[in-house]
Coordinates of C-alpha atoms in Angstrom, one line a residue:
X1 CA 14.2 17.7 1.4
X2 CA 14.9 15.6 -1.7
X3 CA 11.8 14.0 -2.7
X4 CA 11.3 9.9 -3.7
X5 CA 10.6 11.2 -7.1
X6 CA 13.6 13.7 -7.2
X7 CA 15.8 10.4 -6.3
X8 CA 14.5 8.5 -9.1
X9 CA 15.0 11.4 -11.6
X10 CA 18.6 11.7 -10.2
X11 CA 19.0 8.0 -10.9
X12 CA 18.0 8.4 -14.6
X13 CA 20.2 11.3 -15.1
X14 CA 23.0 9.1 -13.9
X15 CA 22.1 6.5 -16.6
X16 CA 22.0 9.2 -19.0
X17 CA 25.8 10.1 -18.4
X18 CA 26.6 6.6 -18.1
X19 CA 27.5 6.4 -14.5
X20 CA 26.1 5.6 -11.1
X21 CA 26.0 7.1 -7.8
X22 CA 27.3 3.5 -6.3
X23 CA 29.7 2.7 -8.9
X24 CA 32.4 1.6 -6.5
X25 CA 29.9 -1.0 -5.0
X26 CA 27.5 -1.9 -7.5
X27 CA 28.5 -4.8 -10.3
X28 CA 28.5 -4.0 -14.0
X29 CA 24.9 -4.1 -15.1
X30 CA 26.1 -6.4 -17.9
X31 CA 27.0 -9.1 -15.5
X32 CA 23.7 -8.7 -13.0
X33 CA 22.7 -10.8 -11.5
X34 CA 25.3 -13.1 -10.8
X35 CA 24.0 -14.5 -7.7
X36 CA 20.4 -14.6 -5.9
X37 CA 18.4 -11.7 -5.1
X38 CA 16.8 -10.9 -1.7
X39 CA 13.2 -9.4 -1.7
X40 CA 12.4 -8.1 1.6
X41 CA 8.9 -8.2 2.7
X42 CA 8.4 -6.1 5.8
X43 CA 5.5 -8.0 7.0
X44 CA 4.8 -11.6 7.9
X45 CA 4.4 -14.4 5.5
X46 CA 0.9 -15.1 4.5
X47 CA -0.9 -11.9 3.8
X48 CA -1.8 -9.9 0.9
X49 CA 1.5 -8.0 0.4
X50 CA 3.4 -11.0 1.0
X51 CA 1.3 -13.1 -1.5
X52 CA 1.7 -10.3 -4.1
X53 CA 5.3 -10.3 -3.6
X54 CA 5.9 -14.2 -4.1
X55 CA 3.8 -14.1 -7.5
X56 CA 6.2 -11.6 -8.7
X57 CA 9.4 -13.0 -7.0
X58 CA 9.2 -16.7 -8.7
X59 CA 8.8 -15.2 -12.1
X60 CA 11.2 -12.3 -11.9
X61 CA 13.9 -14.8 -10.8
X62 CA 12.9 -17.0 -14.0
X63 CA 13.2 -14.3 -16.2
X64 CA 16.8 -13.0 -14.6
X65 CA 18.2 -16.3 -14.4
X66 CA 18.9 -16.1 -10.5
X67 CA 16.5 -17.0 -7.7
X68 CA 14.7 -14.1 -6.1
X69 CA 14.2 -14.9 -2.7
X70 CA 11.2 -13.4 -0.4
X71 CA 12.7 -12.5 3.2
X72 CA 9.9 -11.6 5.6
X73 CA 11.3 -9.2 8.0
X74 CA 8.2 -7.7 10.2
X75 CA 8.3 -5.3 12.9
X76 CA 7.4 -1.6 13.7
X77 CA 4.6 -1.2 11.1
X78 CA 7.1 -2.5 8.3
X79 CA 9.9 -0.4 9.4
X80 CA 12.3 -3.1 10.4
X81 CA 12.3 -4.8 7.1
X82 CA 12.3 -1.3 5.2
X83 CA 15.4 0.1 7.5
X84 CA 17.3 -3.1 6.5
X85 CA 17.0 -2.6 2.7
X86 CA 17.9 1.4 3.3
X87 CA 21.1 0.1 4.8
X88 CA 21.8 -2.6 2.2
X89 CA 24.3 -2.1 -0.7
X90 CA 22.9 -0.4 -3.7
X91 CA 24.0 -3.3 -5.8
X92 CA 20.4 -4.5 -7.0
X93 CA 20.7 -7.8 -4.7
X94 CA 18.5 -6.5 -1.8
X95 CA 15.2 -4.8 -2.9
X96 CA 11.9 -4.0 -0.7
X97 CA 8.1 -4.9 -1.5
X98 CA 6.8 -1.8 0.0
X99 CA 3.1 -1.0 0.6
X100 CA 1.1 2.1 1.2
X101 CA 2.2 1.6 5.2
X102 CA 6.1 1.3 4.3
X103 CA 6.3 3.6 1.6
X104 CA 3.8 6.3 2.1
X105 CA 2.2 6.4 5.6
X106 CA 5.1 5.5 7.8
X107 CA 7.1 8.7 6.9
X108 CA 4.1 10.9 8.4
X109 CA 3.2 8.6 11.1
X110 CA 7.1 8.2 12.4
X111 CA 8.8 11.4 11.2
X112 CA 12.3 11.7 12.6
X113 CA 11.9 8.5 14.4
X114 CA 12.3 6.2 11.2
X115 CA 15.6 4.8 11.3
X116 CA 16.1 6.0 7.9
X117 CA 15.6 9.0 5.7
X118 CA 12.3 8.1 3.9
X119 CA 12.8 10.7 1.5
X120 CA 16.1 9.6 0.3
X121 CA 16.4 6.0 1.2
X122 CA 15.2 4.6 -1.8
X123 CA 14.9 4.5 -5.6
X124 CA 11.3 3.2 -6.9
X125 CA 11.5 0.5 -9.4
X126 CA 8.1 -0.5 -10.2
X127 CA 4.4 -0.2 -9.1
X128 CA 3.2 -3.7 -8.9
X129 CA -0.6 -3.5 -7.6
X130 CA -3.2 -1.0 -6.6
X131 CA -6.8 -1.7 -5.2
X132 CA -9.6 0.1 -3.8
X133 CA -10.5 -0.4 0.0
X134 CA -14.2 -0.5 1.3
X135 CA -16.2 0.6 4.3
X136 CA -18.2 -2.4 5.6
X137 CA -20.6 -1.7 8.4
X138 CA -22.2 -4.3 10.8
X139 CA -25.3 -6.2 9.8
X140 CA -26.7 -5.1 13.0
X141 CA -26.5 -1.2 12.0
X142 CA -30.3 0.0 10.5
X143 CA -28.8 1.1 7.4
X144 CA -28.2 -0.1 4.0
X145 CA -26.0 2.6 2.2
X146 CA -24.0 5.6 3.1
X147 CA -26.5 8.4 3.5
X148 CA -28.6 5.9 6.1
X149 CA -25.3 5.4 8.1
X150 CA -24.4 9.0 8.4
X151 CA -28.0 9.8 9.3
X152 CA -28.0 6.6 12.0
X153 CA -24.6 8.3 13.2
X154 CA -25.8 11.6 13.7
X155 CA -28.8 10.6 15.6
X156 CA -26.8 8.3 18.0
X157 CA -23.2 10.4 18.0
X158 CA -22.4 7.9 21.3
X159 CA -22.8 4.4 19.9
X160 CA -20.6 4.4 16.8
X161 CA -17.1 3.1 17.0
X162 CA -14.7 1.6 14.3
X163 CA -12.0 -1.0 14.4
X164 CA -8.9 -0.8 12.6
X165 CA -5.9 -3.2 12.2
X166 CA -3.6 -0.8 14.7
X167 CA -3.2 2.7 15.6
X168 CA -1.3 4.5 12.7
X169 CA -2.1 1.8 10.0
X170 CA -3.7 2.8 6.8
X171 CA -7.1 1.2 8.0
X172 CA -7.1 3.6 11.1
X173 CA -6.2 6.8 8.8
X174 CA -8.7 6.0 6.2
X175 CA -11.6 5.8 8.6
X176 CA -10.5 8.8 10.2
X177 CA -10.3 10.6 7.1
X178 CA -13.9 9.4 6.3
X179 CA -15.1 10.4 9.7
X180 CA -13.9 14.0 8.9
X181 CA -15.7 13.8 5.5
X182 CA -19.0 12.7 6.8
X183 CA -18.8 14.9 9.8
X184 CA -20.0 12.3 12.2
X185 CA -18.3 11.3 15.7
X186 CA -16.9 7.5 16.4
X187 CA -14.6 6.0 18.6
X188 CA -11.6 4.3 17.4
X189 CA -10.9 0.7 18.7
X190 CA -7.6 -0.6 17.3
X191 CA -6.9 -4.4 16.8
X192 CA -3.7 -6.2 16.2
X193 CA -4.2 -6.8 12.5
X194 CA -6.9 -6.7 9.9
X195 CA -8.8 -9.9 10.7
X196 CA -9.5 -9.1 14.2
X197 CA -10.9 -5.4 13.1
X198 CA -13.1 -7.2 10.5
X199 CA -14.2 -9.7 13.2
X200 CA -15.0 -7.0 15.2
X201 CA -17.5 -5.6 12.9
X202 CA -18.9 -9.1 12.1
X203 CA -19.8 -9.7 15.6
X204 CA -21.2 -6.0 16.0
X205 CA -18.4 -4.9 18.7
X206 CA -17.8 -2.2 16.3
X207 CA -20.1 -0.7 13.6
X208 CA -17.7 -0.3 10.8
X209 CA -14.2 -0.5 9.3
X210 CA -12.3 0.3 5.9
X211 CA -10.1 -2.5 4.4
X212 CA -9.3 -3.9 1.1
X213 CA -11.9 -5.1 -0.7
X214 CA -10.6 -8.4 -1.3
X215 CA -10.1 -9.1 2.2
X216 CA -14.0 -8.1 2.9
X217 CA -15.7 -9.5 -0.1
X218 CA -16.1 -12.9 1.7
X219 CA -18.0 -11.4 4.8
X220 CA -19.9 -9.4 2.7
X221 CA -21.1 -12.2 0.1
X222 CA -22.1 -14.1 3.5
X223 CA -24.3 -11.3 4.6
X224 CA -21.9 -11.0 7.7
X225 CA -21.4 -7.3 6.7
X226 CA -22.8 -4.7 4.4
X227 CA -20.4 -3.1 1.9
X228 CA -21.7 0.5 1.5
X229 CA -19.0 2.6 -0.1
X230 CA -15.6 2.3 -2.0
X231 CA -13.1 4.8 -0.8
X232 CA -11.6 5.6 -4.3
X233 CA -12.3 8.0 -6.9
X234 CA -14.1 5.3 -9.1
X235 CA -15.8 2.2 -8.6
X236 CA -13.9 -0.9 -8.3
X237 CA -14.1 -3.4 -10.9
X238 CA -14.3 -5.9 -7.9
X239 CA -17.6 -4.5 -6.8
X240 CA -18.9 -2.5 -9.3
X241 CA -22.2 -2.4 -7.8
X242 CA -20.8 -0.5 -4.6
X243 CA -20.9 3.3 -5.1
X244 CA -17.9 5.5 -4.2
X245 CA -18.2 7.9 -1.3
X246 CA -18.5 10.8 -3.9
X247 CA -21.4 9.3 -5.5
X248 CA -23.2 8.7 -2.4
X249 CA -23.3 12.7 -1.9
X250 CA -20.1 13.1 0.1
X251 CA -16.8 14.7 -0.7
X252 CA -14.3 11.8 -2.0
X253 CA -12.4 10.0 0.1
X254 CA -9.2 8.7 -1.8
X255 CA -7.6 5.9 0.2
X256 CA -6.2 3.3 -2.3
X257 CA -3.9 0.6 -1.4
X258 CA -0.8 0.4 -3.5
X259 CA 2.6 -2.0 -3.1
X260 CA 5.4 -2.1 -5.5
X261 CA 9.2 -2.7 -5.4
X262 CA 12.2 -0.2 -4.6
X263 CA 15.9 -0.4 -4.3
X264 CA 18.4 1.3 -1.9
X265 CA 19.1 4.9 -3.0
X266 CA 21.9 5.1 -5.6
X267 CA 21.3 1.7 -7.2
X268 CA 22.4 1.7 -10.9
X269 CA 19.8 3.0 -13.2
X270 CA 20.4 0.5 -15.5
X271 CA 19.5 -2.2 -12.9
X272 CA 16.8 -0.6 -12.1
X273 CA 15.7 -0.5 -15.7
X274 CA 15.9 -4.1 -16.1
X275 CA 14.1 -5.0 -13.1
X276 CA 11.4 -2.6 -14.4
X277 CA 11.2 -4.2 -17.5
X278 CA 11.1 -7.7 -16.5
X279 CA 8.2 -7.0 -13.7
X280 CA 6.0 -5.0 -16.2
X281 CA 6.4 -8.1 -18.6
X282 CA 5.2 -10.4 -15.4
X283 CA 2.4 -8.0 -14.9
X284 CA 1.1 -8.8 -18.1
X285 CA 0.8 -12.4 -17.7
X286 CA -2.7 -13.7 -17.1
X287 CA -2.0 -16.0 -14.3
X288 CA -0.3 -13.1 -12.3
X289 CA -3.1 -11.1 -13.2
X290 CA -5.4 -13.6 -11.9
X291 CA -3.5 -14.0 -8.6
X292 CA -3.3 -10.4 -8.1
X293 CA -7.2 -10.1 -8.3
X294 CA -7.8 -12.9 -6.2
X295 CA -6.3 -10.2 -3.5
X296 CA -8.7 -7.7 -4.8
X297 CA -5.7 -5.8 -6.6
X298 CA -5.2 -4.8 -9.9
X299 CA -1.7 -5.4 -11.9
X300 CA 0.0 -2.1 -12.8
X301 CA 3.5 -1.4 -13.9
X302 CA 4.7 1.9 -15.5
X303 CA 7.9 3.3 -15.3
X304 CA 10.0 4.1 -12.2
X305 CA 9.7 7.8 -12.2
X306 CA 5.8 7.4 -12.5
X307 CA 6.1 5.2 -9.3
X308 CA 8.1 7.8 -7.7
X309 CA 5.5 10.5 -8.1
X310 CA 2.6 8.1 -6.8
X311 CA 4.7 7.7 -3.7
X312 CA 5.3 11.5 -3.0
X313 CA 1.7 12.3 -3.8
X314 CA 0.5 9.7 -1.2
X315 CA 3.1 10.2 1.1
X316 CA 1.9 14.2 1.5
X317 CA -1.8 12.9 1.5
X318 CA -1.2 10.7 4.3
X319 CA 1.0 13.1 6.0
X320 CA -1.7 15.4 6.2
X321 CA -4.1 12.8 7.5
X322 CA -1.9 11.9 10.5
X323 CA -1.8 15.6 11.3
X324 CA -5.6 16.0 11.5
X325 CA -6.2 12.7 13.3
X326 CA -3.2 13.3 15.9
X327 CA -2.4 9.5 15.1
X328 CA 0.7 8.1 16.9
X329 CA 2.7 5.0 16.3
X330 CA 2.1 2.3 18.8

């Protein structure tokens, strides 16, 4: 199966030889863009992914001289909007703002049931943001750090449950990966969204969850939950006092959240390069950096090929976790 990274490389080769896989339907890059661009966000408005997409879209439109219109197309864990982009003409006028769920989790979770071939459907454009997730525990749990929580969980194996935004969500899979690493038992309680999942920990209905650090921070600062570990390879700049799982004495649990822009496979590499260059500039703007940091993520950038490699690596990781947990799509 052709990988996401190989798709990117194929596009770059086409650029080198001066041709496009979709030359018949793609306009000349010299005249791009000549009309508004649609950036599909496969989730509802108001969430972190949508906010990040809009922060970039407005400035990208200004840089390109044409509006970049955010179009929310939620459904099936992001698969509905993603499928629409996969079917779109590879002309640079329909783009996808993808996230960990849509780009790296869904391929392993849905497999052949996805309405598109995840490995071949998209051309990577640019990684926009990346951020750590954290493990929070209920204030009612008699533990103040990860080691104490593990000791409590092992002494009370039938008393531990965790909440998630839904079966097969990145929060669900990250919790299962952590449970396997810690060697504890816990019952999964799925909710419809991240807010109620966190609310369950706040109320004590569940004992822990894993979510984006920007989402959990207000509850932690208010003393409604305790943040005990960062699920990344190094500490987060947003919570420098919170240790990683590795620092707490356990095997690392890499479960970062990422998001970025992809285009339909076969999009003219010159167009991909143009969008990439403009977004990289945007991600260096202080106000954009601040907007993303308020969401608990760091502005990224880099080349399309680097983004493609990252998506490939993350897809393999989450596919392994899906097999480990036996998770299925709702």
